[in-house]
């Protein structure tokens, strides 16, 4: 009888531990970290591409110095702003990171307006190639952000649902991660004036 009770206890413990969600939570957090690394890599690609873009365009549009200065300053600020993995749960740090990236995106938008206004600039094959690279990079950044948000959603859900929430509360004590959010005014379509 005693041996049967011990065997039954061992079997129940094994079943409970295998369904506690510990490994799933760990996997989901690693997916968040990996997705964040992808976001950083796409931002780094953009930061590496911009000096080449600016150098090429400067040769064709010296009179647009203000735009290039804004891009250079925004890029420098983005280079200084780094969000480490342990700050992914910090809403204020995430907002600061997004604001720095938003300023760079705004400066790049002004550069594209310059291209529309000055056909000679747009006619440059180098500029066109770099413009396509920049557009592709912005698309990659958007995809990386979406994948990060999906990973955050999966992770946050895994630490809040039963029985994983018990495992998290008693063993792991992991906090929710912050997703990328739209900037204020992003719902309003930008006005393009020529």
N, CA, C and O atoms as a DFTB+ gen file, in Angstrom:
776 C
 N C O
     1  1       0.822      -1.190       0.000
     2  2       0.000       0.000       0.000
     3  2       0.869       1.258       0.000
     4  3       0.608       2.198      -0.750
     5  1       1.913       1.270       0.851
     6  2       2.807       2.408       0.969
     7  2       3.551       2.650      -0.343
     8  3       3.752       3.789      -0.767
     9  1       3.950       1.552      -0.969
    10  2       4.657       1.652      -2.235
    11  2       3.733       2.182      -3.335
    12  3       4.172       2.966      -4.176
    13  1       2.511       1.785      -3.342
    14  2       1.522       2.249      -4.314
    15  2       1.266       3.732      -4.136
    16  3       1.150       4.460      -5.122
    17  1       1.177       4.188      -2.911
    18  2       0.969       5.611      -2.621
    19  2       2.169       6.427      -3.098
    20  3       1.996       7.510      -3.657
    21  1       3.363       5.928      -2.886
    22  2       4.568       6.611      -3.332
    23  2       4.610       6.696      -4.858
    24  3       4.940       7.742      -5.417
    25  1       4.278       5.606      -5.519
    26  2       4.249       5.572      -6.971
    27  2       3.192       6.534      -7.520
    28  3       3.438       7.240      -8.497
    29  1       2.038       6.559      -6.899
    30  2       0.955       7.463      -7.302
    31  2       1.363       8.917      -7.098
    32  3       1.061       9.763      -7.940
    33  1       2.034       9.218      -6.010
    34  2       2.514      10.575      -5.729
    35  2       3.552      11.005      -6.762
    36  3       3.525      12.134      -7.251
    37  1       4.463      10.095      -7.085
    38  2       5.471      10.389      -8.095
    39  2       4.840      10.649      -9.457
    40  3       5.251      11.569     -10.164
    41  1       3.861       9.861      -9.824
    42  2       3.175      10.030     -11.097
    43  2       2.435      11.361     -11.146
    44  3       2.502      12.075     -12.147
    45  1       1.741      11.691     -10.083
    46  2       1.014      12.978     -10.029
    47  2       1.980      14.156     -10.076
    48  3       1.721      15.147     -10.759
    49  1       3.084      14.052      -9.358
    50  2       4.080      15.135      -9.361
    51  2       4.662      15.341     -10.750
    52  3       4.842      16.476     -11.193
    53  1       4.952      14.261     -11.425
    54  2       5.495      14.349     -12.782
    55  2       4.509      15.014     -13.721
    56  3       4.886      15.868     -14.523
    57  1       3.248      14.625     -13.622
    58  2       2.225      15.241     -14.474
    59  2       2.052      16.720     -14.169
    60  3       1.923      17.541     -15.077
    61  1       2.051      17.051     -12.890
    62  2       1.889      18.466     -12.520
    63  2       3.074      19.302     -12.990
    64  3       2.892      20.398     -13.521
    65  1       4.277      18.793     -12.799
    66  2       5.453      19.551     -13.200
    67  2       5.570      19.673     -14.713
    68  3       6.063      20.684     -15.212
    69  1       5.134      18.678     -15.438
    70  2       5.237      18.754     -16.889
    71  2       4.228      19.728     -17.483
    72  3       4.405      20.176     -18.616
    73  1       3.191      20.060     -16.754
    74  2       2.186      20.984     -17.283
    75  2       2.179      22.318     -16.557
    76  3       1.209      23.070     -16.656
    77  1       3.244      22.621     -15.832
    78  2       3.275      23.873     -15.074
    79  2       3.617      25.073     -15.950
    80  3       3.399      26.211     -15.535
    81  1       4.144      24.850     -17.142
    82  2       4.437      25.933     -18.065
    83  2       5.802      26.561     -17.914
    84  3       6.115      27.521     -18.618
    85  1       6.628      26.045     -17.013
    86  2       7.942      26.629     -16.777
    87  2       8.751      26.728     -18.069
    88  3       9.269      27.794     -18.401
    89  1       8.856      25.628     -18.788
    90  2       9.648      25.627     -20.026
    91  2       9.018      26.507     -21.094
    92  3       9.730      27.181     -21.838
    93  1       7.706      26.509     -21.178
    94  2       7.025      27.342     -22.177
    95  2       7.291      28.823     -21.914
    96  3       7.551      29.586     -22.844
    97  1       7.226      29.215     -20.676
    98  2       7.489      30.620     -20.324
    99  2       8.925      30.978     -20.695
   100  3       9.182      32.045     -21.254
   101  1       9.853      30.087     -20.382
   102  2      11.257      30.342     -20.713
   103  2      11.452      30.471     -22.222
   104  3      12.157      31.367     -22.685
   105  1      10.827      29.572     -22.989
   106  2      10.924      29.635     -24.458
   107  2      10.342      30.943     -24.977
   108  3      10.928      31.593     -25.843
   109  1       9.187      31.324     -24.443
   110  2       8.536      32.553     -24.899
   111  2       9.377      33.787     -24.592
   112  3       9.424      34.722     -25.391
   113  1      10.037      33.793     -23.446
   114  2      10.896      34.933     -23.128
   115  2      12.097      34.975     -24.068
   116  3      12.518      36.055     -24.482
   117  1      12.644      33.834     -24.403
   118  2      13.760      33.786     -25.350
   119  2      13.324      34.270     -26.735
   120  3      14.101      34.912     -27.441
   121  1      12.091      33.967     -27.123
   122  2      11.574      34.462     -28.397
   123  2      11.487      35.990     -28.359
   124  3      11.799      36.649     -29.351
   125  1      11.069      36.555     -27.231
   126  2      11.027      38.016     -27.082
   127  2      12.428      38.595     -27.245
   128  3      12.614      39.573     -27.969
   129  1      13.416      37.998     -26.577
   130  2      14.791      38.498     -26.674
   131  2      15.311      38.405     -28.107
   132  3      15.979      39.319     -28.592
   133  1      15.006      37.311     -28.773
   134  2      15.432      37.131     -30.158
   135  2      14.764      38.149     -31.075
   136  3      15.412      38.734     -31.943
   137  1      13.474      38.356     -30.878
   138  2      12.751      39.335     -31.697
   139  2      13.298      40.735     -31.452
   140  3      13.403      41.530     -32.387
   141  1      13.644      41.045     -30.214
   142  2      14.217      42.359     -29.922
   143  2      15.574      42.512     -30.609
   144  3      15.893      43.590     -31.111
   145  1      16.367      41.456     -30.636
   146  2      17.656      41.504     -31.326
   147  2      17.447      41.773     -32.815
   148  3      18.237      42.489     -33.430
   149  1      16.397      41.208     -33.396
   150  2      16.081      41.471     -34.808
   151  2      15.718      42.937     -35.021
   152  3      16.113      43.536     -36.021
   153  1      14.963      43.519     -34.081
   154  2      14.613      44.943     -34.177
   155  2      15.883      45.778     -34.145
   156  3      16.063      46.681     -34.962
   157  1      16.765      45.473     -33.195
   158  2      18.017      46.224     -33.098
   159  2      18.870      46.062     -34.356
   160  3      19.503      47.015     -34.810
   161  1      18.884      44.864     -34.911
   162  2      19.683      44.623     -36.125
   163  2      19.149      45.427     -37.302
   164  3      19.933      45.946     -38.097
   165  1      17.833      45.539     -37.427
   166  2      17.288      46.310     -38.545
   167  2      17.538      47.802     -38.335
   168  3      17.791      48.527     -39.297
   169  1      17.470      48.262     -37.095
   170  2      17.816      49.661     -36.830
   171  2      19.289      49.908     -37.134
   172  3      19.644      50.960     -37.665
   173  1      20.147      48.948     -36.802
   174  2      21.576      49.087     -37.080
   175  2      21.820      49.142     -38.582
   176  3      22.662      49.907     -39.051
   177  1      21.085      48.335     -39.332
   178  2      21.218      48.361     -40.789
   179  2      20.885      49.749     -41.309
   180  3      21.579      50.285     -42.173
   181  1      19.811      50.327     -40.774
   182  2      19.418      51.669     -41.203
   183  2      20.508      52.671     -40.825
   184  3      20.876      53.527     -41.629
   185  1      21.019      52.563     -39.609
   186  2      22.059      53.497     -39.166
   187  2      23.316      53.371     -40.024
   188  3      23.992      54.368     -40.279
   189  1      23.629      52.169     -40.465
   190  2      24.792      51.967     -41.325
   191  2      24.546      52.486     -42.737
   192  3      25.475      52.953     -43.396
   193  1      23.315      52.407     -43.200
   194  2      22.975      52.808     -44.561
   195  2      22.889      54.328     -44.709
   196  3      23.236      54.866     -45.760
   197  1      22.440      55.009     -43.686
   198  2      22.185      56.444     -43.780
   199  2      23.420      57.261     -44.148
   200  3      23.300      58.159     -44.981
   201  1      24.608      57.005     -43.574
   202  2      25.766      57.821     -43.982
   203  2      26.027      57.752     -45.485
   204  3      26.375      58.759     -46.103
   205  1      25.862      56.574     -46.071
   206  2      26.059      56.439     -47.511
   207  2      24.990      57.219     -48.276
   208  3      25.288      57.894     -49.262
   209  1      23.765      57.121     -47.822
   210  2      22.671      57.846     -48.466
   211  2      22.908      59.344     -48.386
   212  3      22.775      60.054     -49.382
   213  1      23.257      59.817     -47.211
   214  2      23.475      61.250     -47.026
   215  2      24.657      61.732     -47.870
   216  3      24.575      62.798     -48.479
   217  1      25.738      60.979     -47.918
   218  2      26.904      61.384     -48.713
   219  2      26.556      61.503     -50.187
   220  3      26.963      62.456     -50.852
   221  1      25.813      60.548     -50.690
   222  2      25.429      60.571     -52.097
   223  2      24.518      61.752     -52.395
   224  3      24.709      62.468     -53.378
   225  1      23.547      61.942     -51.554
   226  2      22.570      63.010     -51.797
   227  2      23.210      64.389     -51.621
   228  3      22.866      65.327     -52.340
   229  1      24.129      64.515     -50.678
   230  2      24.799      65.804     -50.469
   231  2      25.473      66.285     -51.744
   232  3      25.477      67.481     -52.034
   233  1      26.035      65.369     -52.497
   234  2      26.692      65.741     -53.744
   235  2      25.730      66.334     -54.757
   236  3      26.148      67.103     -55.623
   237  1      24.467      65.999     -54.669
   238  2      23.476      66.468     -55.634
   239  2      22.625      67.625     -55.118
   240  3      22.002      68.333     -55.909
   241  1      22.594      67.822     -53.816
   242  2      21.697      68.855     -53.289
   243  2      22.329      69.579     -52.107
   244  3      21.856      69.479     -50.974
   245  1      23.384      70.297     -52.384
   246  2      24.076      71.016     -51.314
   247  2      23.177      72.066     -50.672
   248  3      23.379      72.428     -49.513
   249  1      22.197      72.551     -51.406
   250  2      21.318      73.603     -50.888
   251  2      20.311      73.063     -49.864
   252  3      19.592      73.853     -49.251
   253  1      20.239      71.761     -49.665
   254  2      19.323      71.197     -48.675
   255  2      20.071      70.790     -47.394
   256  3      19.780      69.759     -46.787
   257  1      21.016      71.607     -47.014
   258  2      21.869      71.317     -45.864
   259  2      21.055      71.085     -44.588
   260  3      21.409      70.231     -43.775
   261  1      19.988      71.827     -44.410
   262  2      19.168      71.706     -43.197
   263  2      18.620      70.285     -43.023
   264  3      18.633      69.738     -41.920
   265  1      18.148      69.706     -44.104
   266  2      17.600      68.347     -44.045
   267  2      18.675      67.349     -43.669
   268  3      18.449      66.471     -42.836
   269  1      19.845      67.479     -44.278
   270  2      20.918      66.533     -44.002
   271  2      21.441      66.684     -42.576
   272  3      21.810      65.701     -41.934
   273  1      21.470      67.917     -42.091
   274  2      21.898      68.142     -40.718
   275  2      20.916      67.488     -39.757
   276  3      21.326      66.876     -38.770
   277  1      19.620      67.612     -40.038
   278  2      18.604      66.986     -39.193
   279  2      18.762      65.472     -39.184
   280  3      18.616      64.833     -38.141
   281  1      19.060      64.899     -40.346
   282  2      19.243      63.443     -40.424
   283  2      20.475      63.031     -39.635
   284  3      20.441      62.059     -38.881
   285  1      21.568      63.776     -39.811
   286  2      22.802      63.446     -39.105
   287  2      22.602      63.546     -37.598
   288  3      23.037      62.668     -36.852
   289  1      21.947      64.612     -37.150
   290  2      21.696      64.780     -35.717
   291  2      20.778      63.697     -35.177
   292  3      21.021      63.153     -34.100
   293  1      19.717      63.379     -35.924
   294  2      18.785      62.333     -35.492
   295  2      19.489      60.985     -35.440
   296  3      19.269      60.199     -34.519
   297  1      20.342      60.717     -36.438
   298  2      21.074      59.448     -36.455
   299  2      22.024      59.369     -35.264
   300  3      22.163      58.314     -34.644
   301  1      22.676      60.484     -34.947
   302  2      23.587      60.498     -33.804
   303  2      22.822      60.219     -32.513
   304  3      23.297      59.488     -31.643
   305  1      21.641      60.806     -32.399
   306  2      20.837      60.596     -31.195
   307  2      20.380      59.143     -31.102
   308  3      20.363      58.561     -30.018
   309  1      20.011      58.560     -32.241
   310  2      19.595      57.159     -32.261
   311  2      20.776      56.276     -31.867
   312  3      20.604      55.282     -31.162
   313  1      21.970      56.637     -32.323
   314  2      23.148      55.857     -31.979
   315  2      23.456      55.877     -30.492
   316  3      24.025      54.925     -29.959
   317  1      23.082      56.959     -29.820
   318  2      23.315      57.066     -28.386
   319  2      22.242      56.345     -27.585
   320  3      22.495      55.921     -26.457
   321  1      21.053      56.201     -28.150
   322  2      19.921      55.593     -27.443
   323  2      19.950      54.095     -27.645
   324  3      19.797      53.607     -28.765
   325  1      20.146      53.373     -26.572
   326  2      20.194      51.919     -26.650
   327  2      19.271      51.358     -25.586
   328  3      19.328      51.789     -24.434
   329  1      18.435      50.420     -25.942
   330  2      17.493      49.813     -25.005
   331  2      17.932      48.377     -24.768
   332  3      17.853      47.534     -25.662
   333  1      18.395      48.109     -23.551
   334  2      18.865      46.770     -23.246
   335  2      17.698      45.842     -22.950
   336  3      16.583      46.286     -22.675
   337  1      17.972      44.569     -23.010
   338  2      16.940      43.554     -22.828
   339  2      16.255      43.694     -21.470
   340  3      15.051      43.462     -21.363
   341  1      17.004      44.068     -20.434
   342  2      16.390      44.151     -19.113
   343  2      15.456      45.355     -18.974
   344  3      14.764      45.476     -17.963
   345  1      15.423      46.243     -19.968
   346  2      14.531      47.404     -19.939
   347  2      13.283      47.205     -20.804
   348  3      12.504      48.144     -20.969
   349  1      13.075      46.009     -21.358
   350  2      11.938      45.775     -22.245
   351  2      10.609      45.908     -21.518
   352  3       9.582      46.122     -22.161
   353  1      10.600      45.789     -20.220
   354  2       9.374      45.962     -19.437
   355  2       9.152      47.394     -18.989
   356  3       8.120      47.691     -18.387
   357  1      10.091      48.291     -19.265
   358  2      10.023      49.680     -18.824
   359  2       9.350      50.528     -19.902
   360  3       9.931      50.780     -20.957
   361  1       8.122      50.964     -19.627
   362  2       7.349      51.723     -20.612
   363  2       8.029      53.048     -20.954
   364  3       8.022      53.457     -22.116
   365  1       8.614      53.724     -19.971
   366  2       9.267      55.015     -20.229
   367  2      10.491      54.845     -21.123
   368  3      10.704      55.636     -22.042
   369  1      11.289      53.826     -20.860
   370  2      12.474      53.582     -21.688
   371  2      12.069      53.217     -23.114
   372  3      12.705      53.653     -24.074
   373  1      11.016      52.423     -23.250
   374  2      10.524      52.054     -24.583
   375  2      10.035      53.295     -25.326
   376  3      10.263      53.434     -26.528
   377  1       9.360      54.196     -24.606
   378  2       8.857      55.418     -25.240
   379  2      10.014      56.306     -25.692
   380  3       9.962      56.868     -26.786
   381  1      11.054      56.442     -24.873
   382  2      12.228      57.228     -25.260
   383  2      12.877      56.644     -26.515
   384  3      13.254      57.376     -27.431
   385  1      13.000      55.328     -26.543
   386  2      13.598      54.664     -27.702
   387  2      12.769      54.942     -28.949
   388  3      13.319      55.279     -29.997
   389  1      11.456      54.802     -28.843
   390  2      10.581      55.033     -29.980
   391  2      10.631      56.492     -30.433
   392  3      10.570      56.758     -31.633
   393  1      10.741      57.441     -29.501
   394  2      10.814      58.857     -29.878
   395  2      12.084      59.139     -30.672
   396  3      12.044      59.857     -31.672
   397  1      13.199      58.583     -30.240
   398  2      14.457      58.789     -30.968
   399  2      14.349      58.215     -32.371
   400  3      14.789      58.843     -33.334
   401  1      13.769      57.030     -32.495
   402  2      13.590      56.424     -33.814
   403  2      12.609      57.241     -34.650
   404  3      12.781      57.366     -35.862
   405  1      11.576      57.799     -34.005
   406  2      10.587      58.623     -34.714
   407  2      11.203      59.888     -35.282
   408  3      10.849      60.303     -36.386
   409  1      12.119      60.510     -34.546
   410  2      12.790      61.713     -35.045
   411  2      13.616      61.395     -36.289
   412  3      13.642      62.170     -37.245
   413  1      14.286      60.252     -36.264
   414  2      15.067      59.857     -37.429
   415  2      14.145      59.575     -38.608
   416  3      14.448      59.965     -39.736
   417  1      13.034      58.910     -38.363
   418  2      12.074      58.644     -39.449
   419  2      11.543      59.944     -40.033
   420  3      11.377      60.053     -41.248
   421  1      11.273      60.939     -39.179
   422  2      10.789      62.232     -39.660
   423  2      11.823      62.937     -40.527
   424  3      11.486      63.509     -41.564
   425  1      13.069      62.895     -40.104
   426  2      14.135      63.519     -40.897
   427  2      14.284      62.817     -42.245
   428  3      14.504      63.466     -43.268
   429  1      14.164      61.499     -42.240
   430  2      14.252      60.753     -43.498
   431  2      13.066      61.067     -44.410
   432  3      13.221      61.100     -45.631
   433  1      11.899      61.295     -43.839
   434  2      10.733      61.673     -44.648
   435  2      10.982      63.000     -45.355
   436  3      10.621      63.172     -46.519
   437  1      11.608      63.940     -44.635
   438  2      11.923      65.234     -45.262
   439  2      12.901      65.043     -46.422
   440  3      12.815      65.737     -47.435
   441  1      13.823      64.107     -46.266
   442  2      14.764      63.826     -47.341
   443  2      14.029      63.323     -48.582
   444  3      14.366      63.704     -49.704
   445  1      13.044      62.483     -48.385
   446  2      12.281      61.971     -49.523
   447  2      11.477      63.079     -50.195
   448  3      11.284      63.042     -51.411
   449  1      11.006      64.063     -49.432
   450  2      10.321      65.221     -50.022
   451  2      11.296      66.010     -50.883
   452  3      10.927      66.498     -51.951
   453  1      12.540      66.138     -50.425
   454  2      13.570      66.815     -51.221
   455  2      13.716      66.115     -52.570
   456  3      13.848      66.765     -53.607
   457  1      13.690      64.793     -52.542
   458  2      13.828      64.030     -53.784
   459  2      12.666      64.302     -54.727
   460  3      12.861      64.362     -55.941
   461  1      11.480      64.464     -54.200
   462  2      10.304      64.742     -55.038
   463  2      10.384      66.148     -55.641
   464  3       9.965      66.370     -56.777
   465  1      10.922      67.082     -54.875
   466  2      10.970      68.472     -55.331
   467  2      12.061      68.721     -56.366
   468  3      11.940      69.620     -57.198
   469  1      13.109      67.938     -56.315
   470  2      14.242      68.177     -57.198
   471  2      14.458      66.963     -58.096
   472  3      15.132      66.010     -57.704
   473  1      13.889      66.996     -59.297
   474  2      13.982      65.837     -60.204
   475  2      15.414      65.425     -60.515
   476  3      15.678      64.239     -60.716
   477  1      16.353      66.382     -60.560
   478  2      17.746      66.018     -60.847
   479  2      18.277      65.085     -59.768
   480  3      19.030      64.152     -60.047
   481  1      17.878      65.348     -58.557
   482  2      18.297      64.517     -57.442
   483  2      17.712      63.115     -57.585
   484  3      18.406      62.120     -57.372
   485  1      16.464      63.044     -57.939
   486  2      15.794      61.762     -58.088
   487  2      16.360      60.978     -59.269
   488  3      16.339      59.747     -59.267
   489  1      16.859      61.680     -60.266
   490  2      17.378      61.011     -61.458
   491  2      18.692      60.289     -61.188
   492  3      19.093      59.435     -61.979
   493  1      19.347      60.601     -60.124
   494  2      20.620      59.961     -59.832
   495  2      20.403      58.475     -59.549
   496  3      19.619      58.100     -58.678
   497  1      21.101      57.658     -60.291
   498  2      20.970      56.208     -60.112
   499  2      21.417      55.789     -58.712
   500  3      20.813      54.909     -58.099
   501  1      22.476      56.422     -58.214
   502  2      22.934      56.094     -56.866
   503  2      21.879      56.427     -55.832
   504  3      21.605      55.641     -54.925
   505  1      21.290      57.603     -55.980
   506  2      20.271      57.994     -55.023
   507  2      19.083      57.042     -55.093
   508  3      18.549      56.635     -54.061
   509  1      18.675      56.693     -56.291
   510  2      17.535      55.786     -56.455
   511  2      17.817      54.434     -55.794
   512  3      16.965      53.881     -55.099
   513  1      19.006      53.921     -56.018
   514  2      19.369      52.641     -55.402
   515  2      19.359      52.733     -53.881
   516  3      18.824      51.863     -53.194
   517  1      19.958      53.800     -53.370
   518  2      19.976      53.964     -51.920
   519  2      18.577      54.216     -51.366
   520  3      18.252      53.778     -50.262
   521  1      17.761      54.917     -52.129
   522  2      16.383      55.167     -51.708
   523  2      15.637      53.839     -51.591
   524  3      14.875      53.637     -50.645
   525  1      15.851      52.940     -52.542
   526  2      15.219      51.617     -52.473
   527  2      15.733      50.830     -51.274
   528  3      14.971      50.136     -50.601
   529  1      17.029      50.947     -51.016
   530  2      17.592      50.273     -49.856
   531  2      16.965      50.804     -48.566
   532  3      16.633      50.041     -47.658
   533  1      16.813      52.121     -48.507
   534  2      16.219      52.735     -47.318
   535  2      14.763      52.306     -47.152
   536  3      14.320      51.996     -46.046
   537  1      14.033      52.293     -48.249
   538  2      12.640      51.844     -48.192
   539  2      12.564      50.388     -47.726
   540  3      11.727      50.041     -46.892
   541  1      13.435      49.549     -48.264
   542  2      13.474      48.155     -47.837
   543  2      13.818      48.017     -46.361
   544  3      13.264      47.173     -45.657
   545  1      14.744      48.861     -45.902
   546  2      15.125      48.829     -44.493
   547  2      13.957      49.241     -43.612
   548  3      13.706      48.617     -42.581
   549  1      13.242      50.285     -44.009
   550  2      12.080      50.721     -43.220
   551  2      11.031      49.610     -43.173
   552  3      10.388      49.402     -42.144
   553  1      10.861      48.901     -44.283
   554  2       9.924      47.772     -44.291
   555  2      10.410      46.667     -43.357
   556  3       9.613      46.054     -42.647
   557  1      11.716      46.413     -43.357
   558  2      12.273      45.398     -42.453
   559  2      12.075      45.792     -41.001
   560  3      11.769      44.952     -40.154
   561  1      12.252      47.071     -40.722
   562  2      12.039      47.548     -39.352
   563  2      10.592      47.308     -38.942
   564  3      10.326      46.858     -37.827
   565  1       9.665      47.605     -39.836
   566  2       8.257      47.395     -39.522
   567  2       7.961      45.919     -39.274
   568  3       7.243      45.579     -38.333
   569  1       8.502      45.054     -40.101
   570  2       8.289      43.608     -39.924
   571  2       8.907      43.151     -38.601
   572  3       8.298      42.374     -37.867
   573  1      10.115      43.634     -38.298
   574  2      10.770      43.246     -37.041
   575  2       9.967      43.727     -35.842
   576  3       9.842      43.007     -34.852
   577  1       9.420      44.945     -35.920
   578  2       8.565      45.447     -34.833
   579  2       7.336      44.564     -34.665
   580  3       6.961      44.226     -33.542
   581  1       6.704      44.188     -35.782
   582  2       5.512      43.340     -35.698
   583  2       5.855      41.983     -35.087
   584  3       5.106      41.470     -34.257
   585  1       6.971      41.407     -35.489
   586  2       7.381      40.115     -34.918
   587  2       7.687      40.250     -33.429
   588  3       7.365      39.364     -32.638
   589  1       8.306      41.357     -33.059
   590  2       8.578      41.607     -31.641
   591  2       7.267      41.709     -30.875
   592  3       7.119      41.103     -29.813
   593  1       6.317      42.471     -31.405
   594  2       5.029      42.611     -30.723
   595  2       4.312      41.268     -30.605
   596  3       3.673      40.999     -29.587
   597  1       4.408      40.428     -31.626
   598  2       3.812      39.090     -31.548
   599  2       4.477      38.268     -30.444
   600  3       3.798      37.581     -29.681
   601  1       5.802      38.342     -30.364
   602  2       6.525      37.606     -29.328
   603  2       6.162      38.122     -27.940
   604  3       6.004      37.338     -27.003
   605  1       6.029      39.443     -27.808
   606  2       5.642      40.034     -26.525
   607  2       4.241      39.571     -26.145
   608  3       3.989      39.229     -24.990
   609  1       3.326      39.559     -27.122
   610  2       1.956      39.123     -26.847
   611  2       1.945      37.671     -26.372
   612  3       1.259      37.333     -25.407
   613  1       2.711      36.812     -27.056
   614  2       2.780      35.406     -26.655
   615  2       3.353      35.261     -25.247
   616  3       2.827      34.506     -24.430
   617  1       4.423      35.984     -24.974
   618  2       5.052      35.898     -23.659
   619  2       4.120      36.411     -22.581
   620  3       3.903      35.743     -21.570
   621  1       3.562      37.606     -22.795
   622  2       2.674      38.193     -21.790
   623  2       1.471      37.292     -21.521
   624  3       1.037      37.157     -20.377
   625  1       0.939      36.683     -22.564
   626  2      -0.179      35.762     -22.394
   627  2       0.256      34.534     -21.602
   628  3      -0.484      34.049     -20.747
   629  1       1.450      34.034     -21.883
   630  2       1.911      32.813     -21.205
   631  2       2.141      33.028     -19.711
   632  3       1.984      32.088     -18.931
   633  1       2.507      34.230     -19.297
   634  2       2.724      34.435     -17.854
   635  2       1.451      34.856     -17.128
   636  3       1.441      34.978     -15.903
   637  1       0.381      35.077     -17.882
   638  2      -0.869      35.509     -17.247
   639  2      -1.947      34.433     -17.242
   640  3      -2.955      34.592     -16.554
   641  1      -1.768      33.347     -17.982
   642  2      -2.803      32.315     -18.055
   643  2      -2.474      31.153     -17.122
   644  3      -1.310      30.880     -16.827
   645  1      -3.512      30.488     -16.672
   646  2      -3.387      29.366     -15.758
   647  2      -2.927      28.130     -16.499
   648  3      -3.420      27.924     -17.608
   649  1      -2.062      27.308     -16.021
   650  2      -1.370      27.314     -14.733
   651  2      -0.034      28.047     -14.771
   652  3       0.667      28.129     -13.763
   653  1       0.317      28.585     -15.956
   654  2       1.609      29.272     -16.093
   655  2       1.731      30.458     -15.141
   656  3       2.823      30.770     -14.666
   657  1       0.601      31.121     -14.863
   658  2       0.681      32.275     -13.973
   659  2       1.145      31.853     -12.573
   660  3       1.840      32.611     -11.897
   661  1       0.766      30.655     -12.141
   662  2       1.235      30.159     -10.837
   663  2       2.741      29.904     -10.878
   664  3       3.473      30.270      -9.958
   665  1       3.179      29.278     -11.949
   666  2       4.614      29.019     -12.106
   667  2       5.391      30.327     -12.109
   668  3       6.429      30.441     -11.458
   669  1       4.890      31.306     -12.838
   670  2       5.573      32.601     -12.893
   671  2       5.569      33.282     -11.532
   672  3       6.596      33.799     -11.093
   673  1       4.418      33.286     -10.860
   674  2       4.320      33.972      -9.561
   675  2       5.172      33.320      -8.485
   676  3       5.747      34.016      -7.648
   677  1       5.264      31.985      -8.493
   678  2       5.985      31.292      -7.427
   679  2       7.441      30.979      -7.750
   680  3       8.262      30.861      -6.841
   681  1       7.771      30.844      -9.036
   682  2       9.138      30.455      -9.387
   683  2       9.926      31.530     -10.127
   684  3      11.076      31.802      -9.783
   685  1       9.324      32.135     -11.129
   686  2      10.085      32.985     -12.035
   687  2       9.996      34.478     -11.724
   688  3      11.005      35.183     -11.763
   689  1       8.826      34.948     -11.424
   690  2       8.577      36.378     -11.156
   691  2       9.000      37.267     -12.328
   692  3       9.608      38.319     -12.132
   693  1       8.673      36.834     -13.540
   694  2       8.983      37.622     -14.735
   695  2       7.900      38.667     -14.949
   696  3       6.721      38.408     -14.709
   697  1       8.305      39.845     -15.401
   698  2       7.349      40.920     -15.648
   699  2       6.954      40.948     -17.110
   700  3       7.653      40.433     -17.983
   701  1       5.801      41.569     -17.347
   702  2       5.320      41.719     -18.717
   703  2       6.306      42.562     -19.506
   704  3       6.975      43.429     -18.943
   705  1       6.400      42.314     -20.799
   706  2       7.269      43.081     -21.691
   707  2       6.428      44.151     -22.377
   708  3       5.219      43.992     -22.549
   709  1       7.080      45.240     -22.767
   710  2       6.402      46.357     -23.430
   711  2       6.460      46.211     -24.946
   712  3       7.544      46.034     -25.503
   713  1       5.325      46.281     -25.617
   714  2       5.333      46.232     -27.084
   715  2       5.608      47.610     -27.675
   716  3       5.545      48.620     -26.974
   717  1       5.913      47.641     -28.968
   718  2       5.988      48.908     -29.680
   719  2       4.574      49.443     -29.801
   720  3       3.634      48.687     -30.047
   721  1       4.429      50.738     -29.628
   722  2       3.124      51.374     -29.769
   723  2       3.235      52.483     -30.796
   724  3       4.316      53.023     -31.034
   725  1       2.116      52.813     -31.396
   726  2       2.104      53.899     -32.379
   727  2       2.426      55.214     -31.689
   728  3       2.070      55.420     -30.529
   729  1       3.091      56.088     -32.399
   730  2       3.389      57.409     -31.861
   731  2       2.120      58.237     -31.832
   732  3       1.179      57.965     -32.577
   733  1       2.090      59.242     -30.979
   734  2       0.932      60.123     -30.901
   735  2       0.692      60.767     -32.266
   736  3       1.622      61.284     -32.884
   737  1      -0.540      60.734     -32.725
   738  2      -0.894      61.328     -34.008
   739  2      -0.691      60.413     -35.192
   740  3      -0.930      60.819     -36.329
   741  1      -0.252      59.180     -34.958
   742  2       0.015      58.263     -36.066
   743  2      -1.256      57.849     -36.796
   744  3      -1.196      57.417     -37.947
   745  1      -2.411      57.977     -36.133
   746  2      -3.678      57.591     -36.766
   747  2      -4.097      58.599     -37.838
   748  3      -4.903      58.280     -38.712
   749  1      -3.547      59.816     -37.768
   750  2      -3.862      60.850     -38.745
   751  2      -2.934      60.698     -39.945
   752  3      -1.711      60.659     -39.808
   753  1      -3.548      60.613     -41.122
   754  2      -2.744      60.459     -42.341
   755  2      -1.911      61.710     -42.585
   756  3      -2.417      62.822     -42.435
   757  1      -0.633      61.550     -42.961
   758  2       0.202      62.720     -43.233
   759  2      -0.275      63.419     -44.488
   760  3      -0.751      62.779     -45.426
   761  1      -0.145      64.749     -44.500
   762  2      -0.517      65.535     -45.675
   763  2       0.701      65.746     -46.535
   764  3       1.754      66.167     -46.057
   765  1       0.551      65.453     -47.795
   766  2       1.648      65.631     -48.746
   767  2       1.312      66.826     -49.616
   768  3       0.285      66.848     -50.294
   769  1       2.183      67.813     -49.590
   770  2       1.969      69.036     -50.384
   771  2       3.178      69.224     -51.287
   772  3       4.323      69.106     -50.851
   773  1       2.902      69.520     -52.550
   774  2       3.971      69.774     -53.525
   775  2       3.961      71.208     -53.951
   776  3       4.788      71.615     -54.768
